Tab-separated table of C-alpha atoms in Angstrom:
chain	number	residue	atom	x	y	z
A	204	UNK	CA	-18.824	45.098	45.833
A	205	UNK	CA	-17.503	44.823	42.355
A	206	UNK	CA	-13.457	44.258	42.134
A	207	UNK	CA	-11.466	45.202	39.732
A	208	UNK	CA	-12.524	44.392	35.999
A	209	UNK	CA	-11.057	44.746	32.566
A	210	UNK	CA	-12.320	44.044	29.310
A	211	UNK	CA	-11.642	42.255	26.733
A	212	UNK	CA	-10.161	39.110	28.550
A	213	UNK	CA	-8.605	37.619	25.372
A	214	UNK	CA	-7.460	39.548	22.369
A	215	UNK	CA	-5.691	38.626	18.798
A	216	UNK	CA	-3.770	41.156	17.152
A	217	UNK	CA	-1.466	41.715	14.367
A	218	UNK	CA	2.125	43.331	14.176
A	219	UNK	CA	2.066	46.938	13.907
A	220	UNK	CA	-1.792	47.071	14.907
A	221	UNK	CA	-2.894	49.193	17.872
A	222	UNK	CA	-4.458	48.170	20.789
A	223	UNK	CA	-6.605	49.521	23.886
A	224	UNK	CA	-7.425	47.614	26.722
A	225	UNK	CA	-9.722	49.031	29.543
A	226	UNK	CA	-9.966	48.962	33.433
A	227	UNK	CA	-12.471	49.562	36.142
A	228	UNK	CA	-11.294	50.050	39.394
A	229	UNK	CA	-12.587	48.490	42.958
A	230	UNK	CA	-15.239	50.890	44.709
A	231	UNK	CA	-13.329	53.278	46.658
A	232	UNK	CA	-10.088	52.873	44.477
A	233	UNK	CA	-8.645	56.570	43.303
A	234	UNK	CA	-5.352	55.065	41.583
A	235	UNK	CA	-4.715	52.452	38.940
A	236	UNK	CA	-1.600	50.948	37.717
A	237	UNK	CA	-0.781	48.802	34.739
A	238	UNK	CA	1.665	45.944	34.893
A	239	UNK	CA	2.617	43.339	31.663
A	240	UNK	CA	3.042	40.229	33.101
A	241	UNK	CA	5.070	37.688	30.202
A	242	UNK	CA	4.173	34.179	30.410
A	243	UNK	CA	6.228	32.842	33.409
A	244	UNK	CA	7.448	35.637	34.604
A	245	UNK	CA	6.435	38.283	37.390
A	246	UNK	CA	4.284	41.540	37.089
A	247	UNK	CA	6.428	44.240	35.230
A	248	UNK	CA	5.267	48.046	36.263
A	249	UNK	CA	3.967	49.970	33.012
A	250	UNK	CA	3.177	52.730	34.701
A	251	UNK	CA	0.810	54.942	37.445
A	252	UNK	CA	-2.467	57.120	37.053
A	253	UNK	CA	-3.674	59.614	39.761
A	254	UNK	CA	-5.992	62.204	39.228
A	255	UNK	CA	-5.929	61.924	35.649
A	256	UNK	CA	-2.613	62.211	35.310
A	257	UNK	CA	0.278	59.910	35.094
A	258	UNK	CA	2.828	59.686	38.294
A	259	UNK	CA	4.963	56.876	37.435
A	260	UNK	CA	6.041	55.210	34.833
A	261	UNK	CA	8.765	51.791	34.358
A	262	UNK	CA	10.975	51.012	31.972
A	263	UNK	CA	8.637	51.043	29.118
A	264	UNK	CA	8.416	52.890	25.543
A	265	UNK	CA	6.278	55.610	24.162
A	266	UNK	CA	4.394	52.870	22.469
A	267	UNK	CA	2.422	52.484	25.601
A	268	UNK	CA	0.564	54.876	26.944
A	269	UNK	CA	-2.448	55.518	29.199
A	270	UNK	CA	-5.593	57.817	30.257
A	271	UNK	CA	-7.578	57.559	33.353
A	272	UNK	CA	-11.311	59.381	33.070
A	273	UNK	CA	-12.804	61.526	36.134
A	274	UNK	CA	-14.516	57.695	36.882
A	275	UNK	CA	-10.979	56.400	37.903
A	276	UNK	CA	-11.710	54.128	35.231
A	277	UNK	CA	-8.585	53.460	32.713
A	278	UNK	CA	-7.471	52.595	29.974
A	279	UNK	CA	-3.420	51.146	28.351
A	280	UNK	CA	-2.714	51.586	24.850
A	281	UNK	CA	-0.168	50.101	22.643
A	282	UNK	CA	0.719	51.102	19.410
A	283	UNK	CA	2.569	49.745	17.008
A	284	UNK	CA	3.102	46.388	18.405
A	285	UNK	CA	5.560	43.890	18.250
A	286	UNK	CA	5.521	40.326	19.023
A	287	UNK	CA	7.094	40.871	21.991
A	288	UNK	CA	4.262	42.761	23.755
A	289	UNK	CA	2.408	39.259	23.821
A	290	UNK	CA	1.728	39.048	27.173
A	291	UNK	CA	-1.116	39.337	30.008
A	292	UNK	CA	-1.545	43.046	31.092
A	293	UNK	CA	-2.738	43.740	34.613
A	294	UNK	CA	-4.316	46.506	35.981
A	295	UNK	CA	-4.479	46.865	39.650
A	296	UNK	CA	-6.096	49.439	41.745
A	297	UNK	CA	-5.310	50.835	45.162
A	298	UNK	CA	-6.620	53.367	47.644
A	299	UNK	CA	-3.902	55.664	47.307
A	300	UNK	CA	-0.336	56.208	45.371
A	301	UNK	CA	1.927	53.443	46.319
A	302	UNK	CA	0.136	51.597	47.812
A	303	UNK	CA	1.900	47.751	48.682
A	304	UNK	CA	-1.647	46.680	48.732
A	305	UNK	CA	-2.832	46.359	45.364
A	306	UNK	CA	-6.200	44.594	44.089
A	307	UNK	CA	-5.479	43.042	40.752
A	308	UNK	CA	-8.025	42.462	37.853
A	309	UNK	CA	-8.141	38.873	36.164
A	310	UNK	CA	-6.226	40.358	33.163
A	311	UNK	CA	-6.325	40.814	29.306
A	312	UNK	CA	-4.085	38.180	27.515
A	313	UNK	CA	-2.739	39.853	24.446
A	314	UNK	CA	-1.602	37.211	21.620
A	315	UNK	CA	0.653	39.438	19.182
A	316	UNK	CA	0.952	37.466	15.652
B	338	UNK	CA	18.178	44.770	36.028
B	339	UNK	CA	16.177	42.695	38.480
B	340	UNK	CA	15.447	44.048	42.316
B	341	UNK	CA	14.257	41.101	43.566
B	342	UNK	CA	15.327	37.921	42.660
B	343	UNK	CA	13.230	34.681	43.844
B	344	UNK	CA	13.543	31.074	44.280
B	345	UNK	CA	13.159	28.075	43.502
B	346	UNK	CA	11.355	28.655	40.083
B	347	UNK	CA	8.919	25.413	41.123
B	348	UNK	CA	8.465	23.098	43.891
B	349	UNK	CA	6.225	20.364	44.808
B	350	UNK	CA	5.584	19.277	48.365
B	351	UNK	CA	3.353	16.463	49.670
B	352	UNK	CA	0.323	17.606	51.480
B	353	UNK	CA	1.010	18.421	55.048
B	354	UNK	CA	4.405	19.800	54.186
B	355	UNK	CA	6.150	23.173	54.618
B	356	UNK	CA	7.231	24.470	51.726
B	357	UNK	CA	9.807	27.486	51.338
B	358	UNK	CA	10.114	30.346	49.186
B	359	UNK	CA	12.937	32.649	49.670
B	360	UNK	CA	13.539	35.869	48.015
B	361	UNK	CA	16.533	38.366	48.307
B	362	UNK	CA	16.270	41.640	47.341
B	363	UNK	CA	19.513	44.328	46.359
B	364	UNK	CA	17.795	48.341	47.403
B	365	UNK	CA	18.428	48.820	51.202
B	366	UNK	CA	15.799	51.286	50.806
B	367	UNK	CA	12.884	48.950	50.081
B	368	UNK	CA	10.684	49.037	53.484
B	369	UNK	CA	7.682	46.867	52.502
B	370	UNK	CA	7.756	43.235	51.541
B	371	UNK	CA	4.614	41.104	50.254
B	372	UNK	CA	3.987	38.089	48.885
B	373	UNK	CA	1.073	37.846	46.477
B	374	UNK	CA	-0.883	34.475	45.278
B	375	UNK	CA	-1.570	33.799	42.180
B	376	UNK	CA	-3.832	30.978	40.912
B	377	UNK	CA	-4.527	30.026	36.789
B	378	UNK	CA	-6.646	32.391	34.878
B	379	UNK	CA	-6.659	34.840	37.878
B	380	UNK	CA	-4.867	38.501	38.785
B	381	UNK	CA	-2.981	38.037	41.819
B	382	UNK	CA	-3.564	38.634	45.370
B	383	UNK	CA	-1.993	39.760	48.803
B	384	UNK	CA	-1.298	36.917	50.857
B	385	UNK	CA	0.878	38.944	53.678
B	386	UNK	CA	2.927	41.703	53.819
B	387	UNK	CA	6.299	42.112	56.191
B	388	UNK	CA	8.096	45.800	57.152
B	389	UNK	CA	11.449	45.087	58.222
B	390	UNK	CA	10.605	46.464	61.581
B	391	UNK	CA	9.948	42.812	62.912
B	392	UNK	CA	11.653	39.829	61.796
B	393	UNK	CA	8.552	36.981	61.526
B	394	UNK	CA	5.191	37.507	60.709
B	395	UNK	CA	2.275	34.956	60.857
B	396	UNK	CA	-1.395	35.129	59.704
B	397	UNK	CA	-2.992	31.745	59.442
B	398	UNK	CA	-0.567	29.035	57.824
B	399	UNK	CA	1.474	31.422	55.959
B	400	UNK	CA	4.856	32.720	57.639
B	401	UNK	CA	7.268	35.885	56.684
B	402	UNK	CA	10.359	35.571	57.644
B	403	UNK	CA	12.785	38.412	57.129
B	404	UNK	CA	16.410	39.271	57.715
B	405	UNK	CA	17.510	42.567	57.390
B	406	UNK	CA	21.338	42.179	57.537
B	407	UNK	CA	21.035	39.691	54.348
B	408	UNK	CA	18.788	41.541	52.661
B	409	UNK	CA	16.292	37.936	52.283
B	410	UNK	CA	12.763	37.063	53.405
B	411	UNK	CA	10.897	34.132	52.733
B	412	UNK	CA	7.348	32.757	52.703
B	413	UNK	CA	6.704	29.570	54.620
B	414	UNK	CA	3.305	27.654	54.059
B	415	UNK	CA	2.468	25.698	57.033
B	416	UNK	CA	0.862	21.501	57.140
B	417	UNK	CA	0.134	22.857	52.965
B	418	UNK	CA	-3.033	21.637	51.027
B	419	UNK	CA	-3.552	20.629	47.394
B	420	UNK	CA	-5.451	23.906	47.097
B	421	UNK	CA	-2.850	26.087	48.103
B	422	UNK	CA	-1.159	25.170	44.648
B	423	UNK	CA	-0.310	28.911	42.917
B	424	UNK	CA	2.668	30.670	41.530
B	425	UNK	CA	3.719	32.878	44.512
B	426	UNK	CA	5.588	36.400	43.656
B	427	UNK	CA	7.342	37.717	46.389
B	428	UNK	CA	7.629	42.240	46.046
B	429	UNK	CA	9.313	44.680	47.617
B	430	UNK	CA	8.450	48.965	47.208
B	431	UNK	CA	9.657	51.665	49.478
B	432	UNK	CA	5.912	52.457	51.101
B	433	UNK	CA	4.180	54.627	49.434
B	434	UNK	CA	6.909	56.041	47.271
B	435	UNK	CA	7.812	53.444	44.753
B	436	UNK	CA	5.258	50.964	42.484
B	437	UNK	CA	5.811	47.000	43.896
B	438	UNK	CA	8.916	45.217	41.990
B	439	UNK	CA	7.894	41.809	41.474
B	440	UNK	CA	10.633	38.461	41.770
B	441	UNK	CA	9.909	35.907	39.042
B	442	UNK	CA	7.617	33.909	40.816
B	443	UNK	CA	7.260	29.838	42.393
B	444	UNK	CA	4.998	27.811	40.944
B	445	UNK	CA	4.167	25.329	43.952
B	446	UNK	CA	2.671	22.168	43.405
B	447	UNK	CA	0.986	20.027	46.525
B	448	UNK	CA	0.660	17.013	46.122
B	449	UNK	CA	-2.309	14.309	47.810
């Protein structure tokens, strides 16, 4: 039973580029969510996708945005970006909204220059 | 603004020890309390939750402890191995309502 994966694990970017990162959810798994996690710090909630739809979102500009397909798969994007979005982004899926028991994926570290 | 707020930042134990992270948390509304492992190069993962419906929780060598009235809980690792060196995050989320709020993390170190 696959976990969850994402893809790429390691990516180099520019200021102002554009990035998408991508996310396949455990077996079973209807909900994803999308946390940054800055080096040395905790998991920071990006934001929530159910149905296709996103349900919650953090503290976190328009910049970054989201999609989930009819696969539960997902997918973050980040325009624009600054050098402060350097950072590893999570994505985690659950069984249902909310749940406190999240499986995460291994991450994609972002490395903003 | 930070919901959870964790300490010690680090801490290194000798094998065999019982080390202590303790984590206090400010919305009386939160109802579910984890604490997720983390090792290098990998997502993290649920160790063991706590409601605050019971005070002490066990499952193997790893301990909840929670107090209500203070608003704390804390993860105790019991007789602690090199390989249970990780950062640990401690969370808190009002049960299926709210996404997980995350403290800043422990790295612990156990020394041979």
């Amino acid at each position: 039973d696959a976990g969850v994966t994402q893809s790429p694990t390691h990516l180099i970017k520019t200021r102002g580029q554009q990035v998408t990162l991508r996310c396949s959810p455990k077996s079973g798994h209807d909900t994803v969510s999308w946390y940054q996690q800055a080096l040395g710090q905790g998991p920071q909630f990006i934001f929530q996708y159910y149905e296709e739809e996103e349900r919650q979102r953090g503290n976190f500009p328009d910049r970054f945005s989201g999609h989930q397909f009819p696969n539960y798969s997902s997918e973050l994007n980040v325009n624009a970006l600054l050098l402060g979005d350097s950072a590893l982004y999570l994505c985690a899926s659950s069984p249902q909204q909310n749940s406190g028991e999240l499986f995460f994926g291994e991450g994609s570290r972002l490395t903003v220059l | 603004q930070q919901q959870v707020k964790q300490s010690p930042q680090s801490l290194i134990v000798q094998k065999g020890g019982i080390p202590i992270i303790n984590c206090a948390y400010e919305n009386t509304a939160f109802d579910y309390f984890p604490w997720y492992q983390q090792f290098p190069g990998k997502g993290p993962a649920l160790l063991i939750a706590i409601r605050p419906d019971v005070s002490e929780k066990k499952e193997g060598r790893f301990t909840i402890s929670f107090n209500k009235s203070a608003k704390q809980f804390s993860l105790h690792i019991m007789d602690s191995q090199p390989g249970d060196s990780a950062t640990y995050f401690c969370a808190a989320s009002i049960a299926g309502n709210t996404p997980l709020v995350f403290g800043k993390g422990t790295r612990l170190s156990v020394i041979a």
